[in-house]
Short mmCIF file of C-alpha atoms in Angstrom, two decimals:
data_model
loop_
_atom_site.label_atom_id
_atom_site.label_comp_id
_atom_site.label_asym_id
_atom_site.label_seq_id
_atom_site.Cartn_x
_atom_site.Cartn_y
_atom_site.Cartn_z
CA MET A 91 193.31 -27.82 -62.42
CA PRO A 92 191.46 -24.08 -61.63
CA PRO A 93 192.82 -22.00 -59.49
CA ASN A 94 189.40 -22.49 -56.74
CA ALA A 95 189.74 -26.21 -57.36
CA ASP A 96 191.63 -26.47 -53.75
CA ALA A 97 189.00 -24.54 -52.50
CA GLY A 98 186.23 -27.26 -53.28
CA GLU A 99 184.10 -25.20 -56.09
CA PRO A 100 183.57 -26.73 -59.21
CA THR A 101 184.79 -25.69 -62.52
CA LYS A 102 182.52 -23.60 -64.72
CA GLU A 103 182.36 -23.61 -68.32
CA ARG A 104 180.51 -21.18 -71.01
CA SER A 105 179.88 -21.89 -74.65
CA THR A 106 181.30 -19.79 -77.15
CA ASN A 107 179.46 -18.43 -80.46
CA ASN A 108 180.67 -21.41 -82.33
CA GLY A 109 179.36 -23.91 -80.30
CA ALA A 110 182.70 -25.15 -78.68
CA ARG A 111 182.72 -25.18 -74.78
CA ALA A 112 185.09 -22.60 -72.93
CA PRO A 113 185.91 -22.37 -69.71
CA ALA A 114 183.75 -19.84 -67.45
CA VAL A 115 185.19 -16.78 -66.12
CA ASP A 116 185.77 -17.35 -61.95
CA HIS A 117 183.94 -14.50 -60.07
CA PRO A 118 184.55 -13.65 -56.78
CA PRO A 119 181.41 -15.65 -54.24
CA GLY A 120 178.75 -12.70 -53.49
CA PRO A 121 174.94 -13.20 -53.42
CA ALA A 122 173.17 -13.90 -56.22
CA PRO A 123 171.76 -11.47 -58.60
CA VAL A 124 167.86 -10.71 -57.66
CA GLU A 125 165.32 -10.46 -60.25
CA LYS A 126 163.52 -7.15 -60.13
CA ASP A 127 159.54 -7.49 -60.01
CA ASP A 128 156.95 -5.78 -62.50
CA PRO A 129 155.44 -2.92 -61.18
CA ARG A 130 152.48 -3.13 -62.53
CA GLU A 131 152.27 -7.32 -61.53
CA GLY A 132 152.81 -6.02 -58.06
CA ASP A 133 149.89 -3.56 -57.32
CA GLU A 134 147.76 -6.05 -58.89
CA ILE A 135 148.76 -8.59 -56.43
CA LYS A 136 148.50 -6.07 -53.86
CA ASN A 137 144.81 -5.24 -54.37
CA ALA A 138 143.55 -8.58 -55.02
CA LYS A 139 145.08 -9.43 -51.32
CA ARG A 140 143.17 -5.95 -50.11
CA ARG A 141 140.30 -6.62 -51.11
CA VAL A 142 140.39 -10.49 -50.12
CA ARG A 143 141.38 -9.16 -46.54
CA ARG A 144 138.19 -6.44 -46.74
CA ARG A 145 136.00 -9.34 -47.66
CA ILE A 146 137.09 -11.02 -44.73
CA ALA A 147 136.86 -8.54 -42.26
CA VAL A 148 133.29 -7.83 -43.79
CA ALA A 149 132.42 -11.29 -43.25
CA ALA A 150 133.57 -11.59 -39.50
CA ALA A 151 131.61 -8.21 -38.76
CA ALA A 152 128.73 -10.09 -40.19
CA MET A 153 128.75 -13.01 -38.31
CA LEU A 154 130.21 -11.06 -35.00
CA ALA A 155 126.73 -9.03 -35.41
CA VAL A 156 124.71 -12.25 -36.41
CA ALA A 157 126.04 -14.00 -33.41
CA GLY A 158 125.24 -10.43 -31.14
CA LEU A 159 121.78 -10.29 -32.64
CA VAL A 160 121.00 -13.96 -31.59
CA TYR A 161 122.87 -14.08 -28.60
CA TYR A 162 120.31 -11.03 -27.94
CA LEU A 163 117.51 -12.28 -29.01
CA HIS A 164 118.73 -15.78 -26.58
CA SER A 165 118.96 -13.63 -23.58
CA ARG A 166 116.45 -12.01 -22.96
CA HIS A 167 114.10 -15.22 -22.75
CA PHE A 168 116.53 -16.04 -19.54
CA GLU A 169 117.52 -14.40 -16.40
CA THR A 170 120.26 -16.00 -14.44
CA THR A 171 122.49 -15.12 -11.47
CA ASP A 172 125.65 -16.69 -9.74
CA ASP A 173 124.35 -15.57 -6.11
CA ALA A 174 122.57 -18.96 -5.77
CA GLN A 175 122.64 -21.61 -3.60
CA ILE A 176 120.76 -25.45 -2.21
CA ASP A 177 118.76 -24.61 0.67
CA ALA A 178 116.84 -27.10 2.60
CA ASP A 179 115.08 -27.52 6.15
CA ILE A 180 117.78 -28.46 8.85
CA SER A 181 116.25 -30.03 11.82
CA ASN A 182 117.99 -29.56 15.13
CA ILE A 183 116.63 -32.66 17.33
CA GLY A 184 116.77 -31.82 21.42
CA ALA A 185 115.97 -34.11 24.45
CA ARG A 186 112.38 -33.75 25.37
CA VAL A 187 113.32 -34.62 29.00
CA SER A 188 116.25 -34.61 31.46
CA GLY A 189 118.58 -37.43 32.18
CA THR A 190 121.89 -39.09 31.44
CA ILE A 191 122.82 -40.22 27.70
CA THR A 192 123.57 -43.86 28.14
CA ARG A 193 123.95 -44.84 23.97
CA VAL A 194 124.20 -42.43 20.70
CA ASN A 195 123.31 -44.54 17.48
CA VAL A 196 124.30 -42.50 14.97
CA VAL A 197 127.46 -40.53 13.69
CA GLU A 198 128.02 -37.59 11.08
CA ASN A 199 126.67 -37.73 7.82
CA GLN A 200 124.95 -40.53 8.39
CA ARG A 201 121.36 -40.97 6.90
CA VAL A 202 118.40 -41.53 9.22
CA ARG A 203 114.70 -42.48 8.49
CA GLY A 204 111.92 -40.91 10.19
CA GLY A 205 111.00 -42.40 13.51
CA GLU A 206 114.70 -44.08 13.53
CA ALA A 207 116.50 -43.84 17.30
CA ILE A 208 119.32 -41.48 17.44
CA ALA A 209 120.03 -41.41 21.64
CA GLU A 210 118.95 -43.09 24.67
CA ILE A 211 118.40 -41.19 28.01
CA ASP A 212 118.52 -43.39 31.26
CA PRO A 213 114.97 -44.19 32.21
CA THR A 214 115.09 -45.07 36.04
CA ASP A 215 114.05 -41.93 37.35
CA LEU A 216 110.96 -41.62 34.36
CA GLU A 217 110.37 -44.95 35.72
CA VAL A 218 109.45 -44.46 39.35
CA ALA A 219 107.92 -41.36 38.23
CA LEU A 220 105.27 -43.61 36.14
CA ALA A 221 104.77 -45.51 39.25
CA GLN A 222 103.88 -42.11 41.45
CA ALA A 223 101.54 -41.21 38.71
CA LYS A 224 99.75 -44.56 38.79
CA ALA A 225 99.45 -44.36 42.10
CA SER A 226 97.88 -40.93 42.34
CA VAL A 227 95.33 -42.00 39.45
CA ALA A 228 94.12 -44.75 42.05
CA GLN A 229 94.06 -42.29 44.92
CA ALA A 230 91.61 -39.99 43.01
CA ALA A 231 89.48 -42.37 41.91
CA ALA A 232 89.18 -44.31 45.17
CA GLN A 233 87.90 -40.63 46.32
CA LEU A 234 85.72 -40.08 43.51
CA GLU A 235 84.46 -43.27 44.27
CA ALA A 236 83.81 -42.55 48.04
CA GLU A 237 82.15 -39.15 46.65
CA ASP A 238 79.75 -40.67 44.31
CA PRO A 239 77.09 -41.49 46.23
CA GLY A 240 76.90 -37.88 48.31
CA VAL A 241 74.90 -36.54 45.97
CA SER A 242 71.97 -39.71 45.57
CA ILE A 243 72.07 -39.38 49.95
CA THR A 244 71.54 -35.67 50.13
CA GLN A 245 69.04 -35.26 47.45
CA THR A 246 66.88 -38.49 49.00
CA SER A 247 67.83 -36.75 52.99
CA ASN A 248 66.42 -33.55 51.63
CA ALA A 249 63.52 -34.71 49.95
CA ALA A 250 62.79 -36.83 53.12
CA ALA A 251 63.58 -33.57 55.47
CA LEU A 252 61.26 -31.42 52.96
CA THR A 253 58.39 -34.31 53.13
CA ASN A 254 58.53 -33.81 57.31
CA ALA A 255 59.03 -30.26 57.32
CA SER A 256 55.24 -29.96 55.14
CA ALA A 257 53.88 -32.55 57.03
CA ASN A 258 54.96 -30.38 59.98
CA ILE A 259 53.38 -27.41 58.99
CA SER A 260 49.57 -29.42 58.15
CA SER A 261 49.94 -30.49 62.02
CA GLY A 262 51.02 -27.45 63.08
CA SER A 263 48.12 -25.71 61.07
CA ALA A 264 45.67 -28.10 62.61
CA ALA A 265 46.38 -27.86 65.99
CA LEU A 266 46.64 -23.89 65.52
CA ALA A 267 43.41 -24.32 64.34
CA GLY A 268 42.06 -26.63 67.26
CA ALA A 269 43.89 -24.39 69.63
CA GLU A 270 42.02 -21.40 68.38
CA ARG A 271 38.77 -23.19 68.11
CA ASP A 272 39.58 -23.96 71.87
CA GLY A 273 40.15 -20.29 72.89
CA GLU A 274 36.64 -19.56 71.16
CA GLN A 275 34.93 -22.22 72.90
CA ALA A 276 36.27 -20.41 76.15
CA ALA A 277 34.91 -17.63 75.20
CA ALA A 278 31.77 -18.71 74.84
CA ARG A 279 31.47 -20.92 78.13
CA LEU A 280 32.91 -17.18 79.77
CA GLU A 281 30.04 -15.15 78.02
CA GLU A 282 27.85 -18.11 79.67
CA ALA A 283 29.30 -18.09 83.24
CA LEU A 284 28.96 -14.38 82.87
CA ALA A 285 25.48 -14.59 82.22
CA ASN A 286 24.42 -16.82 84.32
CA GLN A 287 26.63 -15.05 87.02
CA ARG A 288 24.30 -11.89 86.49
CA ASN A 289 20.99 -14.03 87.11
CA ALA A 290 22.66 -15.19 90.51
CA ASP A 291 23.18 -11.97 91.33
CA LEU A 292 19.99 -10.67 90.59
CA ASP A 293 18.18 -13.65 92.21
CA LEU A 294 20.63 -13.23 95.13
CA ARG A 295 19.73 -8.98 94.80
CA ARG A 296 15.63 -10.10 94.96
CA GLY A 297 16.17 -13.03 98.26
CA GLN A 298 18.29 -10.31 99.88
CA GLN A 299 14.92 -7.98 99.61
CA LEU A 300 12.31 -10.60 100.20
CA VAL A 301 14.22 -12.13 103.07
CA ASP A 302 14.49 -8.22 104.84
CA LYS A 303 10.63 -9.11 104.45
CA ASP A 304 10.37 -12.38 105.38
CA ALA A 305 9.04 -12.70 102.33
CA ILE A 306 10.99 -15.74 102.00
CA SER A 307 12.70 -18.17 103.90
CA ARG A 308 16.00 -17.92 105.11
CA ALA A 309 17.51 -21.09 103.25
CA ASP A 310 15.81 -20.28 100.31
CA PHE A 311 17.77 -16.83 100.55
CA ASP A 312 20.67 -19.54 101.48
CA ARG A 313 20.33 -21.26 98.08
CA ARG A 314 20.49 -18.54 96.03
CA GLN A 315 23.54 -16.87 97.73
CA SER A 316 24.77 -20.03 97.06
CA ALA A 317 23.96 -20.28 93.31
CA ALA A 318 25.38 -16.69 93.22
CA LEU A 319 29.09 -17.70 94.69
CA ALA A 320 29.01 -21.03 92.34
CA ALA A 321 28.45 -18.32 89.12
CA ALA A 322 31.04 -16.12 90.42
CA ALA A 323 33.45 -19.38 90.36
CA VAL A 324 32.39 -20.61 87.38
CA VAL A 325 33.01 -17.22 85.68
CA ALA A 326 36.67 -17.30 87.32
CA GLY A 327 37.07 -20.81 85.44
CA ALA A 328 35.89 -19.23 82.48
CA GLN A 329 38.38 -16.76 82.43
CA LYS A 330 41.21 -19.04 83.20
CA ALA A 331 40.31 -21.12 80.58
CA LEU A 332 39.74 -18.06 78.13
CA GLU A 333 43.64 -17.65 78.96
CA ALA A 334 44.75 -20.66 78.69
CA ALA A 335 43.59 -21.14 75.34
CA ARG A 336 44.84 -18.13 74.12
CA ALA A 337 48.25 -19.04 75.35
CA ARG A 338 47.68 -22.30 73.65
CA VAL A 339 46.43 -20.47 70.41
CA THR A 340 50.11 -17.87 71.26
CA GLN A 341 52.31 -20.82 71.48
CA GLN A 342 50.83 -22.95 68.71
CA GLY A 343 51.28 -20.25 66.41
CA ALA A 344 55.15 -19.59 67.85
CA LEU A 345 55.48 -23.07 66.69
CA MET A 346 53.84 -23.09 63.56
CA ALA A 347 56.45 -19.76 62.57
CA GLY A 348 59.20 -22.47 63.59
CA ILE A 349 57.81 -24.84 61.17
CA ARG A 350 57.44 -22.69 58.44
CA GLY A 351 61.05 -21.62 58.95
CA ARG A 352 62.37 -25.15 58.85
CA PHE A 353 60.12 -26.01 55.50
CA THR A 354 61.37 -22.73 54.17
CA GLU A 355 65.01 -23.68 55.17
CA VAL A 356 64.68 -26.72 53.86
CA ARG A 357 63.23 -25.95 50.53
CA LYS A 358 65.95 -23.63 49.90
CA ASN A 359 69.18 -25.04 51.15
CA ALA A 360 68.47 -28.86 49.60
CA PRO A 361 69.08 -27.59 46.37
CA ARG A 362 72.42 -25.87 47.75
CA GLU A 363 73.52 -29.12 49.37
CA VAL A 364 73.06 -31.05 45.82
CA ASP A 365 75.05 -28.15 44.33
CA ALA A 366 77.81 -28.32 47.18
CA ARG A 367 77.64 -32.15 46.87
CA ARG A 368 77.99 -32.04 43.12
CA ALA A 369 80.77 -29.52 43.29
CA THR A 370 82.97 -31.83 45.55
CA LEU A 371 82.16 -34.63 43.07
CA ALA A 372 83.10 -32.56 40.29
CA TYR A 373 86.48 -31.78 42.15
CA ARG A 374 87.02 -35.33 42.55
CA GLN A 375 86.36 -36.17 38.87
CA ALA A 376 88.96 -33.49 38.60
CA ASN A 377 91.71 -34.59 40.72
CA LEU A 378 90.93 -38.05 38.81
CA GLU A 379 91.60 -36.71 35.51
CA LEU A 380 94.57 -34.81 36.46
CA ALA A 381 96.03 -37.87 37.73
CA LYS A 382 95.35 -39.37 34.52
CA ALA A 383 96.99 -36.73 32.52
CA GLN A 384 100.38 -36.77 35.16
CA GLU A 385 100.12 -40.74 34.06
CA ARG A 386 100.05 -39.99 30.70
CA GLN A 387 102.58 -37.35 31.01
CA ALA A 388 104.86 -39.82 32.75
CA GLU A 389 104.36 -42.39 29.85
CA LEU A 390 105.00 -39.86 27.17
CA ASN A 391 108.42 -39.14 29.33
CA LEU A 392 109.28 -42.45 29.51
CA GLU A 393 108.82 -42.92 25.50
CA TYR A 394 110.85 -39.85 25.33
CA ALA A 395 113.62 -41.54 26.99
CA THR A 396 114.18 -42.63 23.36
CA VAL A 397 115.27 -39.82 21.57
CA ARG A 398 114.12 -40.10 17.42
CA THR A 399 114.64 -37.67 14.98
CA PRO A 400 111.12 -36.85 13.30
CA VAL A 401 112.28 -36.54 9.51
CA ALA A 402 114.48 -37.90 7.26
CA GLY A 403 118.13 -36.76 5.92
CA VAL A 404 121.66 -36.77 7.42
CA VAL A 405 123.12 -36.35 10.08
CA ALA A 406 124.78 -32.41 9.71
CA ARG A 407 126.28 -32.43 12.78
CA LYS A 408 126.12 -34.40 16.47
CA ALA A 409 126.78 -32.58 19.70
CA VAL A 410 126.26 -35.77 22.05
CA ALA A 411 128.21 -38.34 23.46
CA VAL A 412 127.36 -41.12 26.34
CA GLY A 413 127.12 -39.97 29.32
CA ASP A 414 126.29 -36.26 28.79
CA ALA A 415 123.72 -34.88 30.71
CA VAL A 416 121.13 -33.58 29.31
CA THR A 417 118.06 -30.93 29.38
CA PRO A 418 114.95 -30.18 27.93
CA GLY A 419 115.36 -28.50 24.63
CA GLN A 420 119.32 -29.05 24.46
CA ALA A 421 120.26 -29.99 20.39
CA LEU A 422 121.53 -33.00 19.97
CA VAL A 423 121.55 -33.28 16.83
CA ALA A 424 121.26 -31.42 13.58
CA VAL A 425 119.31 -33.42 10.77
CA SER A 426 119.55 -32.05 7.18
CA GLN A 427 116.81 -32.99 4.78
CA ALA A 428 118.65 -32.86 1.61
CA ASN A 429 115.98 -35.15 -0.17
CA GLU A 430 113.13 -32.30 0.21
CA ALA A 431 116.16 -29.61 -1.40
CA TRP A 432 115.36 -26.54 -3.33
CA VAL A 433 117.21 -23.68 -4.62
CA THR A 434 117.78 -20.20 -2.76
CA ALA A 435 118.23 -17.47 -6.21
CA ASN A 436 119.34 -14.08 -5.27
CA PHE A 437 118.00 -12.17 -8.53
CA ARG A 438 118.66 -8.50 -8.95
CA GLU A 439 115.46 -6.48 -8.23
CA THR A 440 116.12 -5.68 -12.14
CA GLN A 441 116.01 -9.08 -13.39
CA LEU A 442 112.40 -10.03 -11.86
CA ARG A 443 110.12 -7.92 -14.40
CA ARG A 444 109.19 -11.07 -16.30
CA MET A 445 109.75 -13.60 -13.50
CA ARG A 446 106.63 -15.53 -12.88
CA PRO A 447 106.23 -18.63 -10.62
CA GLY A 448 106.03 -21.71 -12.52
CA GLN A 449 108.34 -20.69 -15.01
CA ALA A 450 111.21 -23.52 -16.20
CA ALA A 451 115.04 -23.35 -14.72
CA THR A 452 117.88 -24.95 -15.25
CA ILE A 453 120.53 -25.00 -12.21
CA HIS A 454 123.87 -25.81 -12.35
CA VAL A 455 125.86 -27.44 -9.66
CA ASP A 456 129.22 -26.66 -9.78
CA ALA A 457 129.63 -29.35 -7.04
CA LEU A 458 128.55 -31.89 -9.32
CA ALA A 459 129.28 -30.39 -12.28
CA ARG A 460 126.09 -30.77 -14.20
CA ASP A 461 122.75 -29.12 -14.75
CA PHE A 462 119.12 -29.94 -13.02
CA ARG A 463 115.90 -29.09 -14.16
CA GLY A 464 113.26 -27.36 -11.98
CA SER A 465 110.55 -24.37 -12.51
CA VAL A 466 110.14 -21.03 -10.43
CA GLU A 467 107.95 -21.45 -7.09
CA SER A 468 107.85 -18.05 -5.19
CA LEU A 469 108.95 -14.83 -5.04
CA GLY A 470 110.56 -13.65 -1.52
CA GLY A 471 108.12 -11.08 0.18
CA ALA A 472 110.89 -8.60 1.16
CA THR A 473 114.65 -8.22 -0.34
CA GLY A 474 117.64 -9.82 1.52
CA SER A 475 118.76 -6.00 2.89
CA ARG A 476 116.13 -5.51 4.67
CA LEU A 477 115.83 -9.12 6.34
CA SER A 478 119.13 -8.35 7.71
CA VAL A 479 119.99 -7.86 11.59
CA LEU A 480 120.75 -3.92 10.40
CA PRO A 481 118.30 -3.00 7.94
CA PRO A 482 119.41 0.00 6.23
CA GLU A 483 117.73 3.74 7.06
CA ASN A 484 116.61 4.98 3.97
CA ALA A 485 115.57 8.38 5.46
CA THR A 486 119.03 9.58 6.56
CA GLY A 487 120.51 12.02 4.22
CA ASN A 488 123.60 9.65 3.04
CA TYR A 489 121.59 7.59 0.92
CA VAL A 490 122.47 5.72 -2.11
CA LYS A 491 120.52 4.10 -4.48
CA VAL A 492 122.00 0.57 -4.54
CA VAL A 493 120.23 -2.61 -6.92
CA GLN A 494 118.58 -4.70 -4.45
CA ARG A 495 118.11 -8.55 -4.55
CA ILE A 496 115.27 -10.98 -3.78
CA PRO A 497 115.45 -14.02 -3.14
CA VAL A 498 113.45 -16.99 -5.33
CA ARG A 499 112.74 -20.62 -4.79
CA ILE A 500 113.33 -22.71 -7.16
CA ARG A 501 111.47 -26.21 -6.65
CA LEU A 502 114.12 -29.07 -8.40
CA ASP A 503 111.40 -31.45 -10.15
CA ALA A 504 111.71 -34.59 -8.63
CA GLY A 505 112.93 -38.32 -9.96
CA GLN A 506 116.32 -36.54 -11.68
CA ALA A 507 119.36 -38.69 -10.82
CA ASP A 508 122.02 -37.47 -8.25
CA LEU A 509 119.32 -35.38 -6.42
CA GLU A 510 120.58 -36.93 -3.08
CA ARG A 511 123.72 -35.89 -3.85
CA LEU A 512 122.76 -32.44 -3.32
CA ARG A 513 123.49 -30.09 0.12
CA PRO A 514 122.55 -27.43 1.75
CA GLY A 515 125.15 -24.06 1.13
CA MET A 516 126.31 -25.79 -2.22
CA SER A 517 126.42 -22.90 -5.11
CA VAL A 518 124.73 -22.94 -7.93
CA GLU A 519 124.13 -20.92 -11.16
CA PRO A 520 120.19 -20.96 -12.10
CA LYS A 521 118.87 -19.66 -15.43
CA VAL A 522 115.03 -19.15 -15.78
CA ARG A 523 113.15 -18.55 -18.82
CA VAL A 524 110.98 -16.20 -18.73
CA SER A 525 108.36 -14.36 -21.05
CA PRO A 526 109.53 -12.17 -23.80
#
């Protein structure tokens, strides 16, 4: 047995020149001999590998260049931003009358329809106010009805007074004319009496001369003397009659002046009295209209006891509970009109060069992990910084130019699935296809 048999190594044999097999010479254990490569063969392999790697690098660079060019050409048609969110109108529904809440019909996150009742206010005080308003209407209507005939009555009375004044003027004029004629007649009678008196005086003087010469009898002289005295008495009576006639003319003239003044007064005051009556009637009519308006307001206040939402949407916040005392204008419920949502995207001002209303847009909603279709509706009227509470003052010496952002409103296309799941404030990433 070979010496290394106990070590587990097999016995090796080698062949001799004559074909006989001879035992192999034992060698100590160690690494196997390594064959050396041909230097020329190694250089060819290395060159081939270099060429392959060079070709791969060139191909990869070409692919990257093509991909970059494609991406550049593609990106020139789109503008995108991550500064965007879902927007919608949020209506703060408030109370329109004061009172105590007796019932609340909604909870937060509940969908409501337009005109749906969301709360009720105790209507007792409002019902009393309505009853008072109805009583005021009845009272104003009664006052108007009582005042209404006054205009026609005043018109009739003024017409009668004007007619009487005209008649009085006519009769006064006739009386004045009669008095003047009587005066003229009295003057004529006075003239006649004076003439008769002169004749009687002449007869008396001639009779005196004749009686002194005893040419006539004493009786004839006495007759002439009586005639002279009678003529003098007639003259005195005619003078008195003339004075009385003149006094009547003066009196009648004064009466005529009074009649004319009354006629003027009636003619001027009659329209004024009618206007005053009409003004009073208009005042009563206005009181009735005011009472009716107050009645209508009381009816509306009673209707306002039921607080209704004018819009459809989702109850975003409820700030009222049963038993709360509310006042007009106090916000009770905030309703988000999520069904009419839009996107507000704050693009950099340099991104708006080719952006126009009507361009198509794709909106990725992070919360839903899906895209929605839409289109640009309008571009904002001012930058966000200009509309802030404290706008920047660029006229100061420490001005630093900053790229501003302008809000762009994007309308969502109707009829898409999951539109009802959108909520104001959700983060979105819009991508607008712009003109090249």
